[in-house]
Amino acid sequence: MLLQSQREQVVEYGKKLLSCGLTEGTFGNVSVFDRQSGWMAISPSGMDYDQTRPEDVVVTDLDGNVVEGCRKPSSELDLHRLFYQRRDDVNAVVHTHSTFATVLSCLRWPIEPIHYLVAYSGRQVPCIPYYPFGSRELAEAAWQAMQRAYNACLLGNHGLLAVGPTLSYAFDTAQQLEFLAKVYYYTRTAGGGVPLTSAEVEAVLGKFRDYRSK
Ligand SMILES: [Zn+2]
């Protein structure tokens, strides 16, 4: 079986999406890119995470062609492959419908630096307008908003996208940003809070770069 360890990771982290409360039902999806072969392992479309086995995970190339797998790849295939094509520091993508990130995406509130964990994304978490799920427009808009500056973005009236060098890092980002979205929602509805200064944000970004390079 091609990309066996990557497929096992997709199964493991799909289950974690549910157990950590980052998504409901079969929504959300994860993928891992193998830079050596140029293929990625991605969640199958519309399958319960608890029932997904490594052989159900789909291996595709970056043009979206299925290389191996008996299932259909996630409908958000474009959202994953664009980042592998265009960023050499991204080897994993996590897409969730976690509650507070989704609430902010419906309010169209980008997350400002109200708490230092914003550094998981960058200087903020941008928010894009609504585009139909599974569409090329959605993937392109997320790319335009993030490019190399951010590791996450709110998808308007939909959910959250997080990318990272490994699946554990991208998952951690999605989890920390759900906490941040909750804090931002409560802080803003309570009157606004005190945002970090740009010098304070830059200092945290420097620490995160050191942490990631270890
Ligand atoms: Zn979705």
PDB file of C-alpha atoms and ligand atoms in Angstrom:
ATOM      1  CA  MET A   1       0.000   0.000   0.000  1.00  0.00           C
ATOM      2  CA  LEU A   2       1.415   3.373  -1.036  1.00  0.00           C
ATOM      3  CA  LEU A   3       2.112   6.003   1.635  1.00  0.00           C
ATOM      4  CA  GLN A   4       1.163   3.610   4.446  1.00  0.00           C
ATOM      5  CA  SER A   5       2.479   5.724   7.332  1.00  0.00           C
ATOM      6  CA  GLN A   6       0.880   8.887   5.912  1.00  0.00           C
ATOM      7  CA  ARG A   7      -2.425   7.022   5.537  1.00  0.00           C
ATOM      8  CA  GLU A   8      -2.203   5.877   9.143  1.00  0.00           C
ATOM      9  CA  GLN A   9      -1.638   9.479  10.216  1.00  0.00           C
ATOM     10  CA  VAL A  10      -4.719  10.610   8.253  1.00  0.00           C
ATOM     11  CA  VAL A  11      -6.802   7.970  10.078  1.00  0.00           C
ATOM     12  CA  GLU A  12      -5.344   8.884  13.489  1.00  0.00           C
ATOM     13  CA  TYR A  13      -5.838  12.636  13.096  1.00  0.00           C
ATOM     14  CA  GLY A  14      -9.292  12.225  11.557  1.00  0.00           C
ATOM     15  CA  LYS A  15     -10.352  10.463  14.770  1.00  0.00           C
ATOM     16  CA  LYS A  16      -8.705  13.256  16.778  1.00  0.00           C
ATOM     17  CA  LEU A  17     -10.788  15.860  14.913  1.00  0.00           C
ATOM     18  CA  LEU A  18     -13.856  14.221  16.461  1.00  0.00           C
ATOM     19  CA  SER A  19     -12.415  13.389  19.897  1.00  0.00           C
ATOM     20  CA  CYS A  20     -11.046  16.938  20.322  1.00  0.00           C
ATOM     21  CA  GLY A  21     -14.378  18.444  19.274  1.00  0.00           C
ATOM     22  CA  LEU A  22     -12.968  20.173  16.185  1.00  0.00           C
ATOM     23  CA  THR A  23     -15.647  18.926  13.811  1.00  0.00           C
ATOM     24  CA  GLU A  24     -19.020  17.181  13.639  1.00  0.00           C
ATOM     25  CA  GLY A  25     -20.011  14.049  11.711  1.00  0.00           C
ATOM     26  CA  THR A  26     -18.044  13.515   8.524  1.00  0.00           C
ATOM     27  CA  PHE A  27     -17.165  17.197   8.006  1.00  0.00           C
ATOM     28  CA  GLY A  28     -13.609  18.485   7.950  1.00  0.00           C
ATOM     29  CA  ASN A  29     -10.659  16.690   6.374  1.00  0.00           C
ATOM     30  CA  VAL A  30      -6.912  16.210   6.744  1.00  0.00           C
ATOM     31  CA  SER A  31      -4.056  15.391   4.401  1.00  0.00           C
ATOM     32  CA  VAL A  32      -0.314  14.721   4.472  1.00  0.00           C
ATOM     33  CA  PHE A  33       2.013  15.424   1.563  1.00  0.00           C
ATOM     34  CA  ASP A  34       5.000  13.204   0.747  1.00  0.00           C
ATOM     35  CA  ARG A  35       7.415  15.538  -0.970  1.00  0.00           C
ATOM     36  CA  GLN A  36       9.610  12.681  -2.197  1.00  0.00           C
ATOM     37  CA  SER A  37       6.932  10.961  -4.302  1.00  0.00           C
ATOM     38  CA  GLY A  38       4.917  14.138  -4.967  1.00  0.00           C
ATOM     39  CA  TRP A  39       1.759  12.400  -3.696  1.00  0.00           C
ATOM     40  CA  MET A  40      -0.574  13.171  -0.847  1.00  0.00           C
ATOM     41  CA  ALA A  41      -2.734  11.022   1.425  1.00  0.00           C
ATOM     42  CA  ILE A  42      -6.155  12.636   2.019  1.00  0.00           C
ATOM     43  CA  SER A  43      -9.358  11.753   3.900  1.00  0.00           C
ATOM     44  CA  PRO A  44     -11.972   9.940   1.809  1.00  0.00           C
ATOM     45  CA  SER A  45     -15.160  11.863   0.996  1.00  0.00           C
ATOM     46  CA  GLY A  46     -18.163  11.539   3.329  1.00  0.00           C
ATOM     47  CA  MET A  47     -16.860   8.664   5.466  1.00  0.00           C
ATOM     48  CA  ASP A  48     -17.196   8.405   9.274  1.00  0.00           C
ATOM     49  CA  TYR A  49     -13.850   9.027  10.930  1.00  0.00           C
ATOM     50  CA  ASP A  50     -14.402   6.149  13.342  1.00  0.00           C
ATOM     51  CA  GLN A  51     -14.847   3.720  10.467  1.00  0.00           C
ATOM     52  CA  THR A  52     -12.047   4.968   8.217  1.00  0.00           C
ATOM     53  CA  ARG A  53      -9.178   2.485   7.813  1.00  0.00           C
ATOM     54  CA  PRO A  54      -5.774   3.226   6.227  1.00  0.00           C
ATOM     55  CA  GLU A  55      -6.903   1.520   2.996  1.00  0.00           C
ATOM     56  CA  ASP A  56      -9.849   3.963   2.754  1.00  0.00           C
ATOM     57  CA  VAL A  57      -7.488   6.948   2.680  1.00  0.00           C
ATOM     58  CA  VAL A  58      -6.932   8.144  -0.890  1.00  0.00           C
ATOM     59  CA  VAL A  59      -3.510   8.792  -2.446  1.00  0.00           C
ATOM     60  CA  THR A  60      -3.536  11.448  -5.188  1.00  0.00           C
ATOM     61  CA  ASP A  61      -0.984  13.429  -7.143  1.00  0.00           C
ATOM     62  CA  LEU A  62      -0.949  17.218  -7.013  1.00  0.00           C
ATOM     63  CA  ASP A  63      -3.105  17.457 -10.147  1.00  0.00           C
ATOM     64  CA  GLY A  64      -5.835  15.681  -8.167  1.00  0.00           C
ATOM     65  CA  ASN A  65      -5.580  12.322  -9.978  1.00  0.00           C
ATOM     66  CA  VAL A  66      -6.124   9.270  -7.761  1.00  0.00           C
ATOM     67  CA  VAL A  67      -2.891   7.231  -7.631  1.00  0.00           C
ATOM     68  CA  GLU A  68      -4.235   4.568  -5.281  1.00  0.00           C
ATOM     69  CA  GLY A  69      -7.492   4.128  -3.371  1.00  0.00           C
ATOM     70  CA  CYS A  70     -10.967   2.690  -3.792  1.00  0.00           C
ATOM     71  CA  ARG A  71     -12.754   5.746  -2.340  1.00  0.00           C
ATOM     72  CA  LYS A  72     -13.385   9.256  -3.618  1.00  0.00           C
ATOM     73  CA  PRO A  73     -10.969  11.844  -2.194  1.00  0.00           C
ATOM     74  CA  SER A  74     -12.376  14.625   0.024  1.00  0.00           C
ATOM     75  CA  SER A  75     -14.365  17.224  -1.918  1.00  0.00           C
ATOM     76  CA  GLU A  76     -11.887  19.846  -0.613  1.00  0.00           C
ATOM     77  CA  LEU A  77      -8.991  18.314  -2.555  1.00  0.00           C
ATOM     78  CA  ASP A  78      -8.124  21.679  -4.175  1.00  0.00           C
ATOM     79  CA  LEU A  79      -7.901  23.359  -0.775  1.00  0.00           C
ATOM     80  CA  HIS A  80      -5.142  20.899   0.136  1.00  0.00           C
ATOM     81  CA  ARG A  81      -3.178  20.491  -3.076  1.00  0.00           C
ATOM     82  CA  LEU A  82      -2.797  24.222  -3.831  1.00  0.00           C
ATOM     83  CA  PHE A  83      -0.756  24.706  -0.665  1.00  0.00           C
ATOM     84  CA  TYR A  84       1.529  21.741  -1.449  1.00  0.00           C
ATOM     85  CA  GLN A  85       2.060  23.076  -4.967  1.00  0.00           C
ATOM     86  CA  ARG A  86       2.816  26.622  -3.883  1.00  0.00           C
ATOM     87  CA  ARG A  87       4.529  26.372  -0.467  1.00  0.00           C
ATOM     88  CA  ASP A  88       7.574  24.219   0.203  1.00  0.00           C
ATOM     89  CA  ASP A  89       7.164  24.599   3.997  1.00  0.00           C
ATOM     90  CA  VAL A  90       3.704  22.978   4.040  1.00  0.00           C
ATOM     91  CA  ASN A  91       3.385  19.181   4.289  1.00  0.00           C
ATOM     92  CA  ALA A  92       0.021  18.894   6.034  1.00  0.00           C
ATOM     93  CA  VAL A  93      -3.399  20.555   5.825  1.00  0.00           C
ATOM     94  CA  VAL A  94      -6.256  20.386   8.342  1.00  0.00           C
ATOM     95  CA  HIS A  95      -9.760  21.693   7.649  1.00  0.00           C
ATOM     96  CA  THR A  96     -12.291  21.883  10.497  1.00  0.00           C
ATOM     97  CA  HIS A  97     -15.793  23.115  11.243  1.00  0.00           C
ATOM     98  CA  SER A  98     -14.900  23.878  14.876  1.00  0.00           C
ATOM     99  CA  THR A  99     -17.545  25.951  16.617  1.00  0.00           C
ATOM    100  CA  PHE A 100     -15.950  29.291  17.472  1.00  0.00           C
ATOM    101  CA  ALA A 101     -13.811  29.503  14.329  1.00  0.00           C
ATOM    102  CA  THR A 102     -17.000  28.882  12.345  1.00  0.00           C
ATOM    103  CA  VAL A 103     -18.931  31.514  14.337  1.00  0.00           C
ATOM    104  CA  LEU A 104     -16.221  34.089  13.519  1.00  0.00           C
ATOM    105  CA  SER A 105     -16.265  32.999   9.868  1.00  0.00           C
ATOM    106  CA  CYS A 106     -20.031  33.721   9.779  1.00  0.00           C
ATOM    107  CA  LEU A 107     -19.471  37.107  11.445  1.00  0.00           C
ATOM    108  CA  ARG A 108     -16.571  37.641   8.983  1.00  0.00           C
ATOM    109  CA  TRP A 109     -14.299  38.714  11.820  1.00  0.00           C
ATOM    110  CA  PRO A 110     -10.616  38.112  11.082  1.00  0.00           C
ATOM    111  CA  ILE A 111      -8.878  37.288  14.385  1.00  0.00           C
ATOM    112  CA  GLU A 112      -6.780  40.236  15.519  1.00  0.00           C
ATOM    113  CA  PRO A 113      -3.789  39.740  17.854  1.00  0.00           C
ATOM    114  CA  ILE A 114      -5.716  39.738  21.146  1.00  0.00           C
ATOM    115  CA  HIS A 115      -3.715  36.785  22.524  1.00  0.00           C
ATOM    116  CA  TYR A 116      -0.183  35.595  21.761  1.00  0.00           C
ATOM    117  CA  LEU A 117      -1.411  32.291  20.289  1.00  0.00           C
ATOM    118  CA  VAL A 118      -2.312  34.231  17.130  1.00  0.00           C
ATOM    119  CA  ALA A 119       1.331  33.474  16.220  1.00  0.00           C
ATOM    120  CA  TYR A 120       0.267  29.950  15.240  1.00  0.00           C
ATOM    121  CA  SER A 121      -1.179  31.668  12.166  1.00  0.00           C
ATOM    122  CA  GLY A 122       0.983  34.804  11.885  1.00  0.00           C
ATOM    123  CA  ARG A 123       0.092  38.410  12.697  1.00  0.00           C
ATOM    124  CA  GLN A 124      -3.637  37.647  12.465  1.00  0.00           C
ATOM    125  CA  VAL A 125      -6.000  34.996  11.156  1.00  0.00           C
ATOM    126  CA  PRO A 126      -7.514  36.399   7.931  1.00  0.00           C
ATOM    127  CA  CYS A 127     -11.114  35.706   6.909  1.00  0.00           C
ATOM    128  CA  ILE A 128     -12.236  35.219   3.302  1.00  0.00           C
ATOM    129  CA  PRO A 129     -15.766  35.692   1.859  1.00  0.00           C
ATOM    130  CA  TYR A 130     -18.103  32.770   1.299  1.00  0.00           C
ATOM    131  CA  TYR A 131     -17.454  30.379  -1.605  1.00  0.00           C
ATOM    132  CA  PRO A 132     -19.198  27.028  -2.207  1.00  0.00           C
ATOM    133  CA  PHE A 133     -17.537  24.069  -0.469  1.00  0.00           C
ATOM    134  CA  GLY A 134     -15.313  21.989  -2.717  1.00  0.00           C
ATOM    135  CA  SER A 135     -14.933  24.812  -5.255  1.00  0.00           C
ATOM    136  CA  ARG A 136     -11.733  25.935  -6.917  1.00  0.00           C
ATOM    137  CA  GLU A 137     -12.745  29.536  -5.988  1.00  0.00           C
ATOM    138  CA  LEU A 138     -12.681  28.613  -2.296  1.00  0.00           C
ATOM    139  CA  ALA A 139      -9.189  27.127  -2.605  1.00  0.00           C
ATOM    140  CA  GLU A 140      -7.854  30.117  -4.596  1.00  0.00           C
ATOM    141  CA  ALA A 141      -9.365  32.651  -2.175  1.00  0.00           C
ATOM    142  CA  ALA A 142      -7.824  30.847   0.820  1.00  0.00           C
ATOM    143  CA  TRP A 143      -4.463  30.839  -0.966  1.00  0.00           C
ATOM    144  CA  GLN A 144      -4.732  34.548  -1.835  1.00  0.00           C
ATOM    145  CA  ALA A 145      -5.525  35.423   1.797  1.00  0.00           C
ATOM    146  CA  MET A 146      -2.748  33.273   3.296  1.00  0.00           C
ATOM    147  CA  GLN A 147       0.048  32.933   0.718  1.00  0.00           C
ATOM    148  CA  ARG A 148       3.271  32.629   2.733  1.00  0.00           C
ATOM    149  CA  ALA A 149       2.243  35.100   5.437  1.00  0.00           C
ATOM    150  CA  TYR A 150      -0.259  32.987   7.386  1.00  0.00           C
ATOM    151  CA  ASN A 151      -0.702  29.384   8.435  1.00  0.00           C
ATOM    152  CA  ALA A 152      -4.459  29.606   8.893  1.00  0.00           C
ATOM    153  CA  CYS A 153      -7.546  31.323   7.589  1.00  0.00           C
ATOM    154  CA  LEU A 154     -11.265  31.512   8.365  1.00  0.00           C
ATOM    155  CA  LEU A 155     -13.371  30.362   5.410  1.00  0.00           C
ATOM    156  CA  GLY A 156     -16.421  32.667   5.272  1.00  0.00           C
ATOM    157  CA  ASN A 157     -19.646  31.018   6.522  1.00  0.00           C
ATOM    158  CA  HIS A 158     -17.862  27.675   6.584  1.00  0.00           C
ATOM    159  CA  GLY A 159     -14.952  26.898   8.958  1.00  0.00           C
ATOM    160  CA  LEU A 160     -11.177  26.947   9.431  1.00  0.00           C
ATOM    161  CA  LEU A 161      -8.155  25.973   7.347  1.00  0.00           C
ATOM    162  CA  ALA A 162      -4.738  25.335   8.956  1.00  0.00           C
ATOM    163  CA  VAL A 163      -1.466  24.284   7.321  1.00  0.00           C
ATOM    164  CA  GLY A 164       1.865  23.188   8.770  1.00  0.00           C
ATOM    165  CA  PRO A 165       5.171  21.393   8.257  1.00  0.00           C
ATOM    166  CA  THR A 166       3.745  18.196   9.837  1.00  0.00           C
ATOM    167  CA  LEU A 167       0.263  16.891  10.533  1.00  0.00           C
ATOM    168  CA  SER A 168       0.759  17.126  14.296  1.00  0.00           C
ATOM    169  CA  TYR A 169       1.746  20.805  13.918  1.00  0.00           C
ATOM    170  CA  ALA A 170      -1.158  21.657  11.577  1.00  0.00           C
ATOM    171  CA  PHE A 171      -3.567  19.867  13.939  1.00  0.00           C
ATOM    172  CA  ASP A 172      -2.119  21.702  16.943  1.00  0.00           C
ATOM    173  CA  THR A 173      -2.622  24.968  15.024  1.00  0.00           C
ATOM    174  CA  ALA A 174      -6.292  24.126  14.351  1.00  0.00           C
ATOM    175  CA  GLN A 175      -6.794  23.250  18.011  1.00  0.00           C
ATOM    176  CA  GLN A 176      -5.062  26.343  19.407  1.00  0.00           C
ATOM    177  CA  LEU A 177      -6.884  28.589  16.934  1.00  0.00           C
ATOM    178  CA  GLU A 178     -10.244  27.221  18.071  1.00  0.00           C
ATOM    179  CA  PHE A 179      -9.287  28.316  21.605  1.00  0.00           C
ATOM    180  CA  LEU A 180      -8.152  31.683  20.204  1.00  0.00           C
ATOM    181  CA  ALA A 181     -11.420  32.100  18.268  1.00  0.00           C
ATOM    182  CA  LYS A 182     -13.369  31.508  21.489  1.00  0.00           C
ATOM    183  CA  VAL A 183     -11.249  33.999  23.438  1.00  0.00           C
ATOM    184  CA  TYR A 184     -11.556  36.552  20.621  1.00  0.00           C
ATOM    185  CA  TYR A 185     -15.322  36.138  20.401  1.00  0.00           C
ATOM    186  CA  TYR A 186     -15.842  36.627  24.146  1.00  0.00           C
ATOM    187  CA  THR A 187     -13.337  39.465  24.383  1.00  0.00           C
ATOM    188  CA  ARG A 188     -14.804  41.356  21.463  1.00  0.00           C
ATOM    189  CA  THR A 189     -18.409  40.926  22.584  1.00  0.00           C
ATOM    190  CA  ALA A 190     -17.358  42.073  26.092  1.00  0.00           C
ATOM    191  CA  GLY A 191     -16.082  45.367  24.715  1.00  0.00           C
ATOM    192  CA  GLY A 192     -12.921  44.710  22.709  1.00  0.00           C
ATOM    193  CA  GLY A 193     -10.025  43.949  25.076  1.00  0.00           C
ATOM    194  CA  VAL A 194      -6.479  45.230  24.739  1.00  0.00           C
ATOM    195  CA  PRO A 195      -4.710  44.028  21.556  1.00  0.00           C
ATOM    196  CA  LEU A 196      -1.006  43.209  21.617  1.00  0.00           C
ATOM    197  CA  THR A 197       1.272  45.875  20.135  1.00  0.00           C
ATOM    198  CA  SER A 198       3.042  45.041  16.874  1.00  0.00           C
ATOM    199  CA  ALA A 199       6.371  44.826  18.789  1.00  0.00           C
ATOM    200  CA  GLU A 200       4.821  42.278  21.156  1.00  0.00           C
ATOM    201  CA  VAL A 201       3.471  40.241  18.231  1.00  0.00           C
ATOM    202  CA  GLU A 202       6.845  40.325  16.419  1.00  0.00           C
ATOM    203  CA  ALA A 203       8.601  39.064  19.571  1.00  0.00           C
ATOM    204  CA  VAL A 204       6.205  36.079  19.816  1.00  0.00           C
ATOM    205  CA  LEU A 205       6.621  35.316  16.107  1.00  0.00           C
ATOM    206  CA  GLY A 206      10.403  35.194  16.652  1.00  0.00           C
ATOM    207  CA  LYS A 207       9.974  32.716  19.525  1.00  0.00           C
ATOM    208  CA  PHE A 208       7.640  30.562  17.410  1.00  0.00           C
ATOM    209  CA  ARG A 209      10.198  30.474  14.575  1.00  0.00           C
ATOM    210  CA  ASP A 210      12.873  29.259  17.055  1.00  0.00           C
ATOM    211  CA  TYR A 211      10.478  26.677  18.461  1.00  0.00           C
ATOM    212  CA  ARG A 212       9.521  25.365  15.013  1.00  0.00           C
ATOM    213  CA  SER A 213      13.107  25.116  13.808  1.00  0.00           C
ATOM    214  CA  LYS A 214      14.054  22.828  16.755  1.00  0.00           C
TER     215      LYS A 214
HETATM  216 ZN    ZN B   1     -15.791  22.179   5.202  1.00  0.00          ZN
END
